[in-house]
Tab-separated table of C-alpha atoms in Angstrom:
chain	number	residue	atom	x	y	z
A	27	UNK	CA	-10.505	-16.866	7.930
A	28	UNK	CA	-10.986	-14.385	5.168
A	29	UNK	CA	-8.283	-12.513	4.154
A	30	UNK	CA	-7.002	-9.917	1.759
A	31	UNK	CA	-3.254	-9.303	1.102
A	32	UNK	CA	-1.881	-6.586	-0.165
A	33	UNK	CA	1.506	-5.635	-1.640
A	34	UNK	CA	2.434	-1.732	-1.405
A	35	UNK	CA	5.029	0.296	-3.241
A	36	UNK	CA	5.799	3.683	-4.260
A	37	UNK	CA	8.841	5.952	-5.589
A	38	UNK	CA	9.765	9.176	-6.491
A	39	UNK	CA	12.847	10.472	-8.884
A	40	UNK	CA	14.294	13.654	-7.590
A	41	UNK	CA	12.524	13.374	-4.678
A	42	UNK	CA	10.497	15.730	-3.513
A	43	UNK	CA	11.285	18.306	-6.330
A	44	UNK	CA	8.768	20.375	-8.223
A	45	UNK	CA	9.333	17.790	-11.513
A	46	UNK	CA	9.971	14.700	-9.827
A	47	UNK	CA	8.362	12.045	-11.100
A	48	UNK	CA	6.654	9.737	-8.776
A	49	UNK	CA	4.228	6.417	-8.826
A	50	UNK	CA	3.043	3.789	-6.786
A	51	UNK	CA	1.299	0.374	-7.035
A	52	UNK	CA	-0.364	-2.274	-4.923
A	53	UNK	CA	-1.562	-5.934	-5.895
A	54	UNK	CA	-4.480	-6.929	-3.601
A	55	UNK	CA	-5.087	-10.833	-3.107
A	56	UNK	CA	-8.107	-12.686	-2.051
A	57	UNK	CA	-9.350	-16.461	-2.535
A	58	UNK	CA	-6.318	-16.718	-5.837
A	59	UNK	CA	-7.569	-13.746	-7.682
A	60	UNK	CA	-5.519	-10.896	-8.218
A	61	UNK	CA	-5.688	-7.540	-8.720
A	62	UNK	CA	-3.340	-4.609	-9.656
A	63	UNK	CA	-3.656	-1.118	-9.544
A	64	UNK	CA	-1.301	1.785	-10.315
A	65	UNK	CA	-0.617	5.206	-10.356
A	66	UNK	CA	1.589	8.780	-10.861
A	67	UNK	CA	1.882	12.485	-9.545
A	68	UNK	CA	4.551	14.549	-9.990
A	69	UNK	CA	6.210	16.694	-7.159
A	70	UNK	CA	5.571	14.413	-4.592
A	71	UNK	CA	8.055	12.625	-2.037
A	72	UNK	CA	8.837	8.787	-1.495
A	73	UNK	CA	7.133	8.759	1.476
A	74	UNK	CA	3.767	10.206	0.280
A	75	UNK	CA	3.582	7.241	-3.190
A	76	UNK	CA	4.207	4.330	-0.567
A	77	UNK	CA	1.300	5.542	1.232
A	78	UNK	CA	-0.625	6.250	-1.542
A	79	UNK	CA	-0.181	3.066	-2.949
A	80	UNK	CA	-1.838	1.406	0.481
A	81	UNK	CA	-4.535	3.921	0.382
A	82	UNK	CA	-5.532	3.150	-2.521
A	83	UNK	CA	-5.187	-0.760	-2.181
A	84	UNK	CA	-7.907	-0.309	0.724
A	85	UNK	CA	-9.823	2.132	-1.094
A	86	UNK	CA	-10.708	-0.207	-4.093
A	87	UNK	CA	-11.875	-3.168	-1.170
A	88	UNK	CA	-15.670	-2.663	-0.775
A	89	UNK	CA	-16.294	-5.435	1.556
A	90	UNK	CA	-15.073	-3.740	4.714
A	91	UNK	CA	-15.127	-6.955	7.045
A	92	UNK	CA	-12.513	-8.546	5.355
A	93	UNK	CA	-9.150	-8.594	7.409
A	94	UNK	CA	-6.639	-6.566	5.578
A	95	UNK	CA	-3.062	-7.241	5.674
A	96	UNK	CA	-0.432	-5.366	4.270
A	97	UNK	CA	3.233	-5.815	3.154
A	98	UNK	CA	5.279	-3.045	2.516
A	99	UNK	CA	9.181	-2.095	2.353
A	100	UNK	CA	7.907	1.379	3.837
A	101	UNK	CA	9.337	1.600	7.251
A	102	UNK	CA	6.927	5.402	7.080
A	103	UNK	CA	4.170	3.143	5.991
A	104	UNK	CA	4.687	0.104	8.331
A	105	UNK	CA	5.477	2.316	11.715
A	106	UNK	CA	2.152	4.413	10.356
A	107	UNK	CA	-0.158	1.217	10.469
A	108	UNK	CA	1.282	0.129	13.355
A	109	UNK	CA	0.818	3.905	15.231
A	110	UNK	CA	4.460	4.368	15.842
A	111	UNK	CA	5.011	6.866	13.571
A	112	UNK	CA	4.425	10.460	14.575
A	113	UNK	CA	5.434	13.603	12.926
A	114	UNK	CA	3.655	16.960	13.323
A	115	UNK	CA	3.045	17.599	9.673
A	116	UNK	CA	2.243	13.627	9.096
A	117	UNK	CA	-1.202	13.770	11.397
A	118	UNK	CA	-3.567	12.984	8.534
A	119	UNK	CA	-1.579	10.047	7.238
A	120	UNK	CA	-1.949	8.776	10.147
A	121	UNK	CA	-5.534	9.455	10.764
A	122	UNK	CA	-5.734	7.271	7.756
A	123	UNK	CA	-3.927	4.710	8.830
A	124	UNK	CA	-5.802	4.337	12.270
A	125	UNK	CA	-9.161	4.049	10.085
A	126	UNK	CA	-7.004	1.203	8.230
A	127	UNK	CA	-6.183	-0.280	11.497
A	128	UNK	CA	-9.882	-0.169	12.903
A	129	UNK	CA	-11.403	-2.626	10.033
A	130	UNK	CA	-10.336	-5.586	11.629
């Protein structure tokens, strides 16, 4: 079966703060060939680079039949793919992460 890996990470120094410095990166898989992608933002948290680095992992797939499966140290991002994360202010993560969930 067809399948695309991907490896997620993100971090922020001083989290959170108005000058912290944050970044995040994925490497997708498929068939041996690899690709990276990275990022940055500043005055973000932890939380919101180890998303964005899935996010944008999926974004960059265009074949959208393709299982997806995702490794992450995140428990945020690993309890958000797998729907048991659930804070008020976190609904449109998760929103995202359903759509994630509904390309198998």
């Amino acid at each position: 079966m067809d399948r695309i890996t991907v490896y997620a990470d993100g971090s922020s120094l001083n989290n959170g703060s108005s000058d912290s410095g944050c970044g995040w990166d994925c490497k997708l898989i498929y068939r041996g060939h690899e690709k990276m992608k990275s990022g940055g933002d500043k005055g973000k948290t932890n939380n919101q680079m180890e998303m964005a680095a899935v996010l944008e992992a999926v974004r960059s797939i265009t074949d959208k039949s393709i299982t997806v499966e995702v490794y992450s140290d995140s428990k945020y991002v690993v309890e958000t793919l797998n729907g048991n994360f659930s804070i008020k202010k976190n609904v449109g993560m998760r929103s995202r992460a359903y759509i994630l969930r509904r390309r198998k």
